[in-house]
mmCIF file of C-alpha atoms in Angstrom:
data_model
loop_
_atom_site.group_PDB
_atom_site.id
_atom_site.type_symbol
_atom_site.label_atom_id
_atom_site.label_comp_id
_atom_site.label_asym_id
_atom_site.label_seq_id
_atom_site.Cartn_x
_atom_site.Cartn_y
_atom_site.Cartn_z
ATOM 1 C CA MET O 56 126.048 -131.642 -22.618
ATOM 2 C CA LYS O 57 129.550 -131.392 -24.077
ATOM 3 C CA LEU O 58 132.531 -132.791 -22.197
ATOM 4 C CA LEU O 59 136.142 -132.457 -23.327
ATOM 5 C CA HIS O 60 138.083 -135.636 -22.520
ATOM 6 C CA LEU O 61 141.814 -135.274 -21.747
ATOM 7 C CA SER O 62 144.360 -137.489 -20.021
ATOM 8 C CA ASP O 63 148.057 -138.150 -19.460
ATOM 9 C CA LEU O 64 149.273 -134.571 -19.292
ATOM 10 C CA HIS O 65 152.460 -135.747 -17.517
ATOM 11 C CA LEU O 66 153.265 -132.204 -16.447
ATOM 12 C CA GLY O 67 156.937 -131.820 -15.556
ATOM 13 C CA LYS O 68 158.037 -134.642 -17.838
ATOM 14 C CA ARG O 69 161.495 -134.736 -19.375
ATOM 15 C CA VAL O 70 162.053 -136.656 -22.618
ATOM 16 C CA ASN O 71 165.627 -137.690 -23.425
ATOM 17 C CA GLY O 72 166.822 -134.973 -21.070
ATOM 18 C CA PHE O 73 164.640 -132.224 -22.589
ATOM 19 C CA SER O 74 162.090 -130.450 -20.372
ATOM 20 C CA MET O 75 158.630 -130.486 -21.948
ATOM 21 C CA ILE O 76 157.207 -127.710 -19.756
ATOM 22 C CA GLU O 77 157.174 -125.042 -22.474
ATOM 23 C CA ASP O 78 155.415 -127.429 -24.858
ATOM 24 C CA GLN O 79 152.932 -128.329 -22.108
ATOM 25 C CA LYS O 80 152.096 -124.686 -21.421
ATOM 26 C CA TYR O 81 151.507 -124.194 -25.139
ATOM 27 C CA ILE O 82 149.193 -127.199 -25.503
ATOM 28 C CA LEU O 83 147.191 -126.307 -22.370
ATOM 29 C CA ALA O 84 146.618 -122.821 -23.768
ATOM 30 C CA GLN O 85 145.380 -124.456 -26.980
ATOM 31 C CA ILE O 86 143.046 -126.686 -24.967
ATOM 32 C CA LEU O 87 141.619 -123.639 -23.179
ATOM 33 C CA SER O 88 140.929 -122.105 -26.575
ATOM 34 C CA ILE O 89 139.119 -125.275 -27.666
ATOM 35 C CA VAL O 90 136.999 -125.230 -24.494
ATOM 36 C CA GLY O 91 135.864 -121.717 -25.379
ATOM 37 C CA THR O 92 135.365 -122.311 -29.092
ATOM 38 C CA GLU O 93 133.400 -125.528 -28.590
ATOM 39 C CA LYS O 94 131.478 -124.146 -25.592
ATOM 40 C CA ALA O 95 132.333 -127.240 -23.562
ATOM 41 C CA ASP O 96 130.223 -127.782 -20.447
ATOM 42 C CA GLY O 97 132.992 -129.626 -18.618
ATOM 43 C CA VAL O 98 136.521 -131.002 -18.866
ATOM 44 C CA ILE O 99 137.572 -134.515 -17.835
ATOM 45 C CA VAL O 100 141.220 -135.213 -17.024
ATOM 46 C CA ALA O 101 141.555 -138.999 -16.745
ATOM 47 C CA GLY O 102 144.742 -139.299 -14.744
ATOM 48 C CA ASP O 103 148.518 -138.859 -14.894
ATOM 49 C CA ILE O 104 148.242 -135.140 -14.369
ATOM 50 C CA TYR O 105 151.885 -135.101 -13.338
ATOM 51 C CA ASP O 106 154.783 -137.260 -14.446
ATOM 52 C CA LYS O 107 155.947 -138.019 -10.900
ATOM 53 C CA PRO O 108 154.217 -138.488 -7.518
ATOM 54 C CA VAL O 109 156.205 -135.498 -6.253
ATOM 55 C CA PRO O 110 156.095 -133.109 -9.223
ATOM 56 C CA PRO O 111 158.454 -130.170 -9.698
ATOM 57 C CA ALA O 112 157.160 -126.803 -8.514
ATOM 58 C CA GLU O 113 156.903 -125.447 -12.062
ATOM 59 C CA ALA O 114 154.609 -128.307 -13.094
ATOM 60 C CA VAL O 115 152.287 -127.594 -10.141
ATOM 61 C CA GLN O 116 152.210 -123.910 -11.083
ATOM 62 C CA VAL O 117 151.313 -124.743 -14.694
ATOM 63 C CA PHE O 118 148.423 -126.947 -13.626
ATOM 64 C CA ASP O 119 147.259 -124.404 -11.048
ATOM 65 C CA ARG O 120 147.077 -121.778 -13.824
ATOM 66 C CA PHE O 121 145.143 -124.198 -16.068
ATOM 67 C CA LEU O 122 142.566 -124.977 -13.364
ATOM 68 C CA THR O 123 142.236 -121.300 -12.457
ATOM 69 C CA ASP O 124 141.573 -120.360 -16.085
ATOM 70 C CA LEU O 125 138.896 -123.059 -16.363
ATOM 71 C CA ALA O 126 137.303 -121.922 -13.108
ATOM 72 C CA ASP O 127 137.263 -118.332 -14.413
ATOM 73 C CA LEU O 128 135.389 -119.625 -17.484
ATOM 74 C CA ARG O 129 132.912 -121.358 -15.131
ATOM 75 C CA VAL O 130 133.689 -124.712 -16.757
ATOM 76 C CA PRO O 131 133.571 -127.660 -14.307
ATOM 77 C CA VAL O 132 136.606 -129.952 -14.212
ATOM 78 C CA PHE O 133 136.545 -133.663 -13.316
ATOM 79 C CA LEU O 134 139.931 -135.099 -12.293
ATOM 80 C CA VAL O 135 141.141 -138.575 -11.391
ATOM 81 C CA GLY O 136 144.590 -139.558 -10.200
ATOM 82 C CA GLY O 137 146.711 -141.826 -12.380
ATOM 83 C CA ASN O 138 149.486 -144.301 -11.614
ATOM 84 C CA HIS O 139 152.065 -141.495 -11.912
ATOM 85 C CA ASP O 140 150.167 -139.272 -9.453
ATOM 86 C CA SER O 141 150.131 -139.287 -5.679
ATOM 87 C CA ALA O 142 146.501 -139.877 -4.681
ATOM 88 C CA GLU O 143 146.956 -137.927 -1.456
ATOM 89 C CA ARG O 144 148.583 -134.927 -3.111
ATOM 90 C CA ILE O 145 146.017 -134.826 -5.924
ATOM 91 C CA ALA O 146 143.164 -134.935 -3.400
ATOM 92 C CA PHE O 147 144.551 -132.105 -1.233
ATOM 93 C CA GLY O 148 142.029 -129.288 -0.964
ATOM 94 C CA ALA O 149 139.399 -131.233 -2.909
ATOM 95 C CA GLN O 150 136.496 -130.071 -0.748
ATOM 96 C CA LEU O 151 137.484 -126.427 -1.149
ATOM 97 C CA MET O 152 137.894 -126.754 -4.892
ATOM 98 C CA ARG O 153 134.448 -128.318 -5.324
ATOM 99 C CA LYS O 154 133.031 -124.874 -4.551
ATOM 100 C CA GLU O 155 134.754 -123.621 -7.735
ATOM 101 C CA GLY O 156 133.542 -126.553 -9.823
ATOM 102 C CA ILE O 157 136.798 -128.550 -9.619
ATOM 103 C CA TYR O 158 135.901 -132.163 -8.747
ATOM 104 C CA ILE O 159 138.784 -134.452 -7.744
ATOM 105 C CA SER O 160 138.787 -138.173 -7.026
ATOM 106 C CA PRO O 161 139.525 -138.747 -3.328
ATOM 107 C CA VAL O 162 141.909 -141.359 -1.965
ATOM 108 C CA TYR O 163 140.031 -144.602 -2.657
ATOM 109 C CA GLU O 164 138.396 -146.161 0.395
ATOM 110 C CA GLY O 165 135.647 -148.150 -1.319
ATOM 111 C CA LYS O 166 133.084 -145.438 -1.957
ATOM 112 C CA VAL O 167 132.674 -143.465 -5.186
ATOM 113 C CA GLU O 168 129.906 -140.875 -5.147
ATOM 114 C CA PRO O 169 128.963 -139.409 -8.538
ATOM 115 C CA VAL O 170 128.941 -135.740 -9.399
ATOM 116 C CA ARG O 171 125.306 -135.126 -10.376
ATOM 117 C CA LEU O 172 124.575 -132.762 -13.254
ATOM 118 C CA ARG O 173 121.469 -131.910 -15.243
ATOM 119 C CA ASP O 174 120.732 -130.683 -18.763
ATOM 120 C CA GLU O 175 117.678 -130.538 -21.012
ATOM 121 C CA TYR O 176 117.705 -134.351 -21.313
ATOM 122 C CA GLY O 177 117.767 -135.015 -17.583
ATOM 123 C CA GLU O 178 120.317 -136.279 -15.091
ATOM 124 C CA ILE O 179 123.976 -137.115 -15.774
ATOM 125 C CA ASN O 180 126.129 -138.864 -13.185
ATOM 126 C CA ILE O 181 129.903 -138.521 -13.508
ATOM 127 C CA TYR O 182 131.938 -141.092 -11.551
ATOM 128 C CA LEU O 183 135.599 -140.420 -10.755
ATOM 129 C CA LEU O 184 137.637 -143.599 -10.312
ATOM 130 C CA PRO O 185 141.373 -143.113 -9.684
ATOM 131 C CA PHE O 186 144.000 -145.661 -10.678
ATOM 132 C CA LEU O 187 143.385 -148.751 -8.556
ATOM 133 C CA ARG O 188 145.669 -151.615 -7.600
ATOM 134 C CA PRO O 189 144.221 -154.876 -6.214
ATOM 135 C CA ALA O 190 145.806 -154.273 -2.791
ATOM 136 C CA VAL O 191 143.926 -150.961 -2.426
ATOM 137 C CA VAL O 192 140.561 -152.526 -3.250
ATOM 138 C CA ARG O 193 141.251 -155.543 -1.000
ATOM 139 C CA HIS O 194 141.815 -153.152 1.876
ATOM 140 C CA ALA O 195 138.407 -151.536 1.215
ATOM 141 C CA PHE O 196 136.517 -154.832 0.844
ATOM 142 C CA GLU O 197 138.312 -157.315 3.076
ATOM 143 C CA GLU O 198 135.453 -159.808 2.891
ATOM 144 C CA GLU O 199 135.780 -160.200 -0.889
ATOM 145 C CA GLU O 200 138.308 -162.337 -2.752
ATOM 146 C CA ILE O 201 140.357 -159.943 -4.878
ATOM 147 C CA SER O 202 143.536 -161.274 -6.466
ATOM 148 C CA SER O 203 143.759 -159.445 -9.815
ATOM 149 C CA TYR O 204 143.106 -156.092 -11.429
ATOM 150 C CA GLN O 205 140.004 -157.616 -13.020
ATOM 151 C CA ASP O 206 138.657 -158.623 -9.593
ATOM 152 C CA ALA O 207 139.505 -155.201 -8.189
ATOM 153 C CA LEU O 208 137.722 -153.203 -10.878
ATOM 154 C CA GLN O 209 134.695 -155.497 -10.859
ATOM 155 C CA ALA O 210 134.353 -155.000 -7.108
ATOM 156 C CA ALA O 211 134.860 -151.235 -7.328
ATOM 157 C CA VAL O 212 132.227 -150.810 -10.057
ATOM 158 C CA ALA O 213 129.773 -153.176 -8.329
ATOM 159 C CA HIS O 214 129.892 -151.053 -5.185
ATOM 160 C CA MET O 215 129.047 -147.884 -7.129
ATOM 161 C CA ALA O 216 125.416 -149.013 -7.559
ATOM 162 C CA VAL O 217 125.145 -147.313 -10.962
ATOM 163 C CA ASP O 218 121.600 -146.341 -11.965
ATOM 164 C CA THR O 219 121.466 -147.385 -15.626
ATOM 165 C CA ARG O 220 118.139 -145.580 -16.165
ATOM 166 C CA VAL O 221 120.028 -142.290 -16.352
ATOM 167 C CA ARG O 222 123.166 -141.287 -18.276
ATOM 168 C CA ASN O 223 126.427 -142.228 -16.605
ATOM 169 C CA VAL O 224 129.991 -141.191 -17.397
ATOM 170 C CA LEU O 225 133.082 -142.809 -15.900
ATOM 171 C CA ALA O 226 136.551 -141.263 -15.756
ATOM 172 C CA ALA O 227 139.100 -143.989 -15.014
ATOM 173 C CA HIS O 228 142.816 -144.648 -15.351
ATOM 174 C CA GLN O 229 143.384 -148.336 -16.126
ATOM 175 C CA PHE O 230 144.708 -150.605 -18.875
ATOM 176 C CA VAL O 231 141.784 -152.172 -20.741
ATOM 177 C CA THR O 232 142.553 -155.366 -22.644
ATOM 178 C CA GLY O 233 143.180 -154.763 -26.330
ATOM 179 C CA ALA O 234 144.631 -151.259 -26.040
ATOM 180 C CA LYS O 235 147.799 -150.529 -28.034
ATOM 181 C CA ARG O 236 150.677 -149.248 -25.935
ATOM 182 C CA CYS O 237 153.554 -146.842 -26.618
ATOM 183 C CA GLU O 238 157.140 -146.753 -25.355
ATOM 184 C CA SER O 239 156.414 -143.741 -23.123
ATOM 185 C CA GLU O 240 153.930 -145.637 -20.936
ATOM 186 C CA GLU O 241 154.710 -147.535 -17.769
ATOM 187 C CA ILE O 242 154.579 -151.207 -18.731
ATOM 188 C CA SER O 243 153.358 -153.675 -16.121
ATOM 189 C CA VAL O 244 154.950 -157.061 -15.666
ATOM 190 C CA GLY O 245 153.381 -159.740 -17.848
ATOM 191 C CA GLY O 246 150.318 -157.679 -18.673
ATOM 192 C CA LEU O 247 148.778 -158.479 -15.290
ATOM 193 C CA ASP O 248 147.140 -155.044 -15.089
ATOM 194 C CA ASN O 249 144.682 -155.905 -17.898
ATOM 195 C CA VAL O 250 140.982 -155.288 -17.269
ATOM 196 C CA ASP O 251 138.225 -156.479 -19.594
ATOM 197 C CA GLY O 252 136.138 -153.653 -21.020
ATOM 198 C CA SER O 253 132.892 -155.388 -20.036
ATOM 199 C CA VAL O 254 133.542 -154.192 -16.464
ATOM 200 C CA PHE O 255 132.407 -150.748 -17.649
ATOM 201 C CA ASP O 256 129.244 -151.788 -19.518
ATOM 202 C CA ALA O 257 126.977 -149.775 -17.193
ATOM 203 C CA PHE O 258 128.434 -146.462 -18.384
ATOM 204 C CA ASP O 259 127.259 -144.485 -21.396
ATOM 205 C CA TYR O 260 130.736 -143.041 -21.914
ATOM 206 C CA VAL O 261 134.030 -144.239 -20.429
ATOM 207 C CA ALA O 262 136.791 -141.601 -20.431
ATOM 208 C CA LEU O 263 139.987 -143.600 -20.061
ATOM 209 C CA GLY O 264 143.525 -142.554 -19.283
ATOM 210 C CA HIS O 265 146.832 -144.470 -19.056
ATOM 211 C CA ILE O 266 147.442 -145.265 -22.746
ATOM 212 C CA HIS O 267 149.076 -142.519 -24.814
ATOM 213 C CA SER O 268 147.707 -143.579 -28.212
ATOM 214 C CA PRO O 269 144.190 -142.272 -29.014
ATOM 215 C CA GLN O 270 141.882 -145.224 -29.643
ATOM 216 C CA LYS O 271 138.486 -146.723 -28.960
ATOM 217 C CA ILE O 272 138.158 -149.979 -27.030
ATOM 218 C CA GLY O 273 135.393 -152.213 -28.348
ATOM 219 C CA ARG O 274 132.862 -149.421 -28.758
ATOM 220 C CA GLU O 275 132.941 -145.787 -29.833
ATOM 221 C CA THR O 276 131.965 -144.648 -26.353
ATOM 222 C CA MET O 277 134.860 -146.264 -24.449
ATOM 223 C CA ARG O 278 138.007 -144.414 -25.411
ATOM 224 C CA TYR O 279 141.538 -143.435 -24.608
ATOM 225 C CA CYS O 280 142.001 -139.851 -25.766
ATOM 226 C CA GLY O 281 145.774 -140.320 -25.574
ATOM 227 C CA SER O 282 148.380 -137.878 -24.295
ATOM 228 C CA PRO O 283 148.121 -134.336 -25.685
ATOM 229 C CA LEU O 284 151.812 -134.404 -26.654
ATOM 230 C CA LYS O 285 154.163 -137.028 -28.065
ATOM 231 C CA TYR O 286 156.421 -138.367 -25.332
ATOM 232 C CA SER O 287 158.359 -141.002 -27.298
ATOM 233 C CA PHE O 288 159.456 -141.563 -30.879
ATOM 234 C CA SER O 289 157.123 -144.560 -31.043
ATOM 235 C CA GLU O 290 154.382 -141.880 -31.212
ATOM 236 C CA ALA O 291 156.037 -139.879 -34.008
ATOM 237 C CA ALA O 292 153.430 -140.834 -36.626
ATOM 238 C CA GLN O 293 150.438 -140.174 -34.358
ATOM 239 C CA GLU O 294 148.078 -137.230 -34.561
ATOM 240 C CA LYS O 295 147.291 -136.072 -31.044
ATOM 241 C CA SER O 296 143.809 -134.903 -30.156
ATOM 242 C CA ALA O 297 141.265 -134.183 -27.460
ATOM 243 C CA VAL O 298 137.913 -135.969 -27.498
ATOM 244 C CA LEU O 299 134.715 -133.922 -27.472
ATOM 245 C CA VAL O 300 131.837 -136.010 -26.122
ATOM 246 C CA GLU O 301 128.281 -134.799 -26.573
ATOM 247 C CA LEU O 302 125.660 -136.509 -24.415
ATOM 248 C CA ARG O 303 122.131 -136.168 -25.671
ATOM 249 C CA GLU O 304 119.163 -138.299 -24.667
ATOM 250 C CA LYS O 305 119.900 -141.688 -23.031
ATOM 251 C CA GLY O 306 121.506 -143.920 -25.656
ATOM 252 C CA THR O 307 122.830 -141.115 -27.869
ATOM 253 C CA VAL O 308 126.472 -140.142 -27.452
ATOM 254 C CA LEU O 309 128.359 -138.262 -30.162
ATOM 255 C CA VAL O 310 132.162 -138.410 -30.217
ATOM 256 C CA ARG O 311 134.458 -136.070 -32.140
ATOM 257 C CA MET O 312 138.261 -135.851 -32.230
ATOM 258 C CA ILE O 313 139.708 -132.327 -32.102
ATOM 259 C CA PRO O 314 143.327 -132.161 -33.350
ATOM 260 C CA LEU O 315 146.007 -130.709 -31.104
ATOM 261 C CA VAL O 316 148.928 -128.967 -32.813
ATOM 262 C CA PRO O 317 152.165 -128.934 -30.759
ATOM 263 C CA LEU O 318 154.667 -126.130 -30.409
ATOM 264 C CA ARG O 319 157.300 -128.594 -31.624
ATOM 265 C CA ASP O 320 156.527 -131.874 -33.341
ATOM 266 C CA MET O 321 158.435 -135.091 -32.702
ATOM 267 C CA ARG O 322 159.898 -136.499 -35.924
ATOM 268 C CA LYS O 323 162.253 -139.142 -37.255
ATOM 269 C CA ILE O 324 164.700 -138.341 -40.050
ATOM 270 C CA ARG O 325 166.951 -140.767 -41.865
ATOM 271 C CA GLY O 326 169.817 -140.601 -44.358
ATOM 272 C CA SER O 327 173.552 -140.174 -44.632
ATOM 273 C CA TYR O 328 175.241 -137.353 -42.762
ATOM 274 C CA MET O 329 175.602 -135.400 -45.989
ATOM 275 C CA GLU O 330 171.895 -135.907 -46.776
ATOM 276 C CA VAL O 331 170.493 -134.824 -43.405
ATOM 277 C CA THR O 332 172.728 -131.757 -43.340
ATOM 278 C CA ALA O 333 171.977 -130.761 -46.933
ATOM 279 C CA ARG O 334 169.856 -127.608 -47.256
ATOM 280 C CA SER O 335 167.516 -129.385 -49.695
ATOM 281 C CA PHE O 336 166.837 -132.064 -47.029
ATOM 282 C CA TYR O 337 165.727 -129.827 -44.150
ATOM 283 C CA GLN O 338 164.545 -126.721 -46.000
ATOM 284 C CA GLY O 339 160.821 -126.227 -45.489
ATOM 285 C CA SER O 340 160.692 -128.409 -42.351
ATOM 286 C CA ASN O 341 160.681 -127.120 -38.787
ATOM 287 C CA THR O 342 164.242 -127.675 -37.600
ATOM 288 C CA ASP O 343 163.155 -126.795 -34.029
ATOM 289 C CA ASP O 344 161.146 -130.038 -33.819
ATOM 290 C CA TYR O 345 162.273 -132.845 -31.519
ATOM 291 C CA ILE O 346 164.318 -135.111 -33.779
ATOM 292 C CA GLN O 347 165.522 -138.681 -33.851
ATOM 293 C CA ALA O 348 168.159 -138.918 -36.569
ATOM 294 C CA THR O 349 169.241 -142.230 -38.048
ATOM 295 C CA LEU O 350 172.459 -141.989 -40.049
ATOM 296 C CA THR O 351 173.200 -144.646 -42.657
ATOM 297 C CA ASP O 352 176.939 -143.917 -42.958
ATOM 298 C CA GLU O 353 179.126 -147.006 -42.497
ATOM 299 C CA GLU O 354 181.499 -145.025 -40.255
ATOM 300 C CA ASP O 355 180.334 -143.106 -37.189
ATOM 301 C CA ILE O 356 180.511 -139.322 -37.527
ATOM 302 C CA LEU O 357 182.933 -137.742 -35.054
ATOM 303 C CA ASP O 358 180.932 -135.508 -32.662
ATOM 304 C CA GLY O 359 177.859 -136.274 -34.787
ATOM 305 C CA MET O 360 175.352 -135.172 -32.132
ATOM 306 C CA GLN O 361 176.987 -131.779 -31.597
ATOM 307 C CA LYS O 362 177.387 -131.158 -35.325
ATOM 308 C CA LEU O 363 173.763 -132.033 -36.130
ATOM 309 C CA ARG O 364 172.479 -129.818 -33.312
ATOM 310 C CA VAL O 365 173.776 -126.802 -35.216
ATOM 311 C CA ILE O 366 170.894 -127.473 -37.657
ATOM 312 C CA TYR O 367 168.518 -129.392 -35.367
ATOM 313 C CA PRO O 368 168.896 -127.773 -31.898
ATOM 314 C CA ASN O 369 166.366 -130.176 -30.354
ATOM 315 C CA LEU O 370 167.985 -133.347 -31.651
ATOM 316 C CA MET O 371 167.126 -135.874 -28.952
ATOM 317 C CA ARG O 372 168.603 -139.076 -30.282
ATOM 318 C CA LEU O 373 171.219 -140.104 -32.816
ATOM 319 C CA GLU O 374 171.328 -143.662 -34.133
ATOM 320 C CA TYR O 375 173.144 -145.495 -36.888
ATOM 321 C CA ASP O 376 171.800 -148.066 -39.316
ATOM 322 C CA ASN O 377 174.681 -149.809 -41.053
ATOM 323 C CA ARG O 378 176.347 -153.215 -41.284
ATOM 324 C CA ARG O 379 177.779 -152.941 -37.766
ATOM 325 C CA THR O 380 174.509 -152.026 -36.022
ATOM 326 C CA ARG O 381 172.465 -154.547 -37.995
ATOM 327 C CA GLU O 382 174.849 -157.303 -36.917
ATOM 328 C CA GLU O 383 174.540 -156.190 -33.272
ATOM 329 C CA LYS O 384 170.752 -156.244 -33.515
ATOM 330 C CA ARG O 385 170.768 -159.788 -34.868
ATOM 331 C CA LEU O 386 172.800 -160.835 -31.847
ATOM 332 C CA GLU O 387 170.772 -158.956 -29.231
ATOM 333 C CA ILE O 388 167.092 -159.112 -30.209
ATOM 334 C CA VAL O 389 164.962 -161.935 -28.825
ATOM 335 C CA PRO O 390 162.527 -163.108 -31.543
ATOM 336 C CA ASP O 391 158.967 -161.892 -30.927
ATOM 337 C CA ALA O 392 159.999 -160.285 -27.617
ATOM 338 C CA GLU O 393 157.288 -157.629 -27.851
ATOM 339 C CA GLN O 394 154.580 -160.261 -28.179
ATOM 340 C CA LYS O 395 155.739 -162.266 -25.143
ATOM 341 C CA SER O 396 154.820 -161.710 -21.525
ATOM 342 C CA GLU O 397 157.440 -161.058 -18.866
ATOM 343 C CA LEU O 398 156.872 -164.568 -17.523
ATOM 344 C CA GLU O 399 157.514 -166.121 -20.942
ATOM 345 C CA LEU O 400 160.706 -164.093 -21.348
ATOM 346 C CA PHE O 401 161.851 -165.142 -17.866
ATOM 347 C CA GLU O 402 161.178 -168.799 -18.696
ATOM 348 C CA GLU O 403 163.334 -168.490 -21.835
ATOM 349 C CA PHE O 404 166.102 -166.795 -19.842
ATOM 350 C CA TYR O 405 165.980 -169.534 -17.211
ATOM 351 C CA GLU O 406 166.183 -172.269 -19.832
ATOM 352 C CA ARG O 407 169.191 -170.657 -21.532
ATOM 353 C CA GLN O 408 170.986 -170.233 -18.225
ATOM 354 C CA ASN O 409 170.255 -173.709 -16.889
ATOM 355 C CA ASN O 410 169.904 -175.797 -20.062
ATOM 356 C CA GLN O 411 166.535 -177.071 -18.896
ATOM 357 C CA PRO O 412 162.984 -175.669 -18.724
ATOM 358 C CA MET O 413 161.340 -174.471 -15.530
ATOM 359 C CA SER O 414 159.250 -176.993 -13.628
ATOM 360 C CA LYS O 415 155.531 -176.369 -13.093
ATOM 361 C CA GLU O 416 156.265 -175.484 -9.474
ATOM 362 C CA GLN O 417 158.877 -172.941 -10.551
ATOM 363 C CA GLN O 418 156.508 -171.452 -13.125
ATOM 364 C CA ALA O 419 153.768 -171.073 -10.520
ATOM 365 C CA TYR O 420 156.211 -169.492 -8.041
ATOM 366 C CA ALA O 421 157.512 -167.032 -10.644
ATOM 367 C CA ALA O 422 153.985 -166.044 -11.746
ATOM 368 C CA ASN O 423 152.932 -165.434 -8.137
ATOM 369 C CA LEU O 424 156.082 -163.409 -7.442
ATOM 370 C CA ILE O 425 155.474 -161.230 -10.519
ATOM 371 C CA ARG O 426 151.898 -160.584 -9.401
ATOM 372 C CA LYS O 427 153.013 -159.575 -5.885
ATOM 373 C CA LEU O 428 155.689 -157.247 -7.243
ATOM 374 C CA LEU O 429 153.100 -155.597 -9.490
ATOM 375 C CA GLU O 430 150.710 -154.997 -6.588
ATOM 376 C CA LYS O 431 153.463 -153.316 -4.569
ATOM 377 C CA ALA O 432 154.632 -151.181 -7.475
#
């Protein structure tokens, strides 16, 4: 059985003020072509279907067309809600859509029933686990002590009663420890949303969503496929792809990355104003791409953004790298900020403001407050 693993469509997203809907239509059409060419037996969408809990009407229409086209091809679809989705809105009409082979994770109430399929090798169970916060799982299992994302996912998986004698696939939308993040993702305070990958050991393949960079986590068969499009310039060097998963007999899972080619790429260019506007600089490149331009001129260019958009109409960001900006960066950047948790950064801020470190009691209070804020987010 072949399953195409997708996630993080973020339909309706705007990047630096630019609507991505045309690019999203283009990439979904390409995905439909891949489904046909590869003769996929099913499509998994592992969360963040939309960019907002209440998506714009055009985004809903685009996804409706995508699902309708897959249903016309008689290709089953397995959907889970992500942290950007509204669980209730995603689950609307789920029972009706099951009749057309569209399987959607319901609002989580403690029970996850698998979708049962069969092929020449026997039974395959596909479990659909939407994005879960500890508070949601605590409500379902009030008798259990659940204080972290790790506790929540362990409880949720334990109550699935997975039969490891057959092949099992999980679609989930969580942050697994060790995954590399991008700027376009929603960052949780202090990394408290981390879940250890061992929670998912019972599954032959784990189709993850939430992280926009394609990557495996610990094993080849637990993967983030990444977003199908680049949504930040931190992803400019990435090659986006869909993951084709082929399940054979129990214990044999083949994984293949299928490249996705965007309508417009997202690129960084760098040089003086004269260099980036010179015909020899941009000739041969796609000037319709989404561009971040870094100018190295010592003086700012008057109306630089408007002037550069004559050549690069989709210029999203204009920056300068010169003596002035380098001096500002030295003043502003906290050393190793990206490697520090939110709690560590808050402790440093407190110490600078008060000329003394936080007490143990203050540290414990701050950590607990951060955790509570995360659960309510």
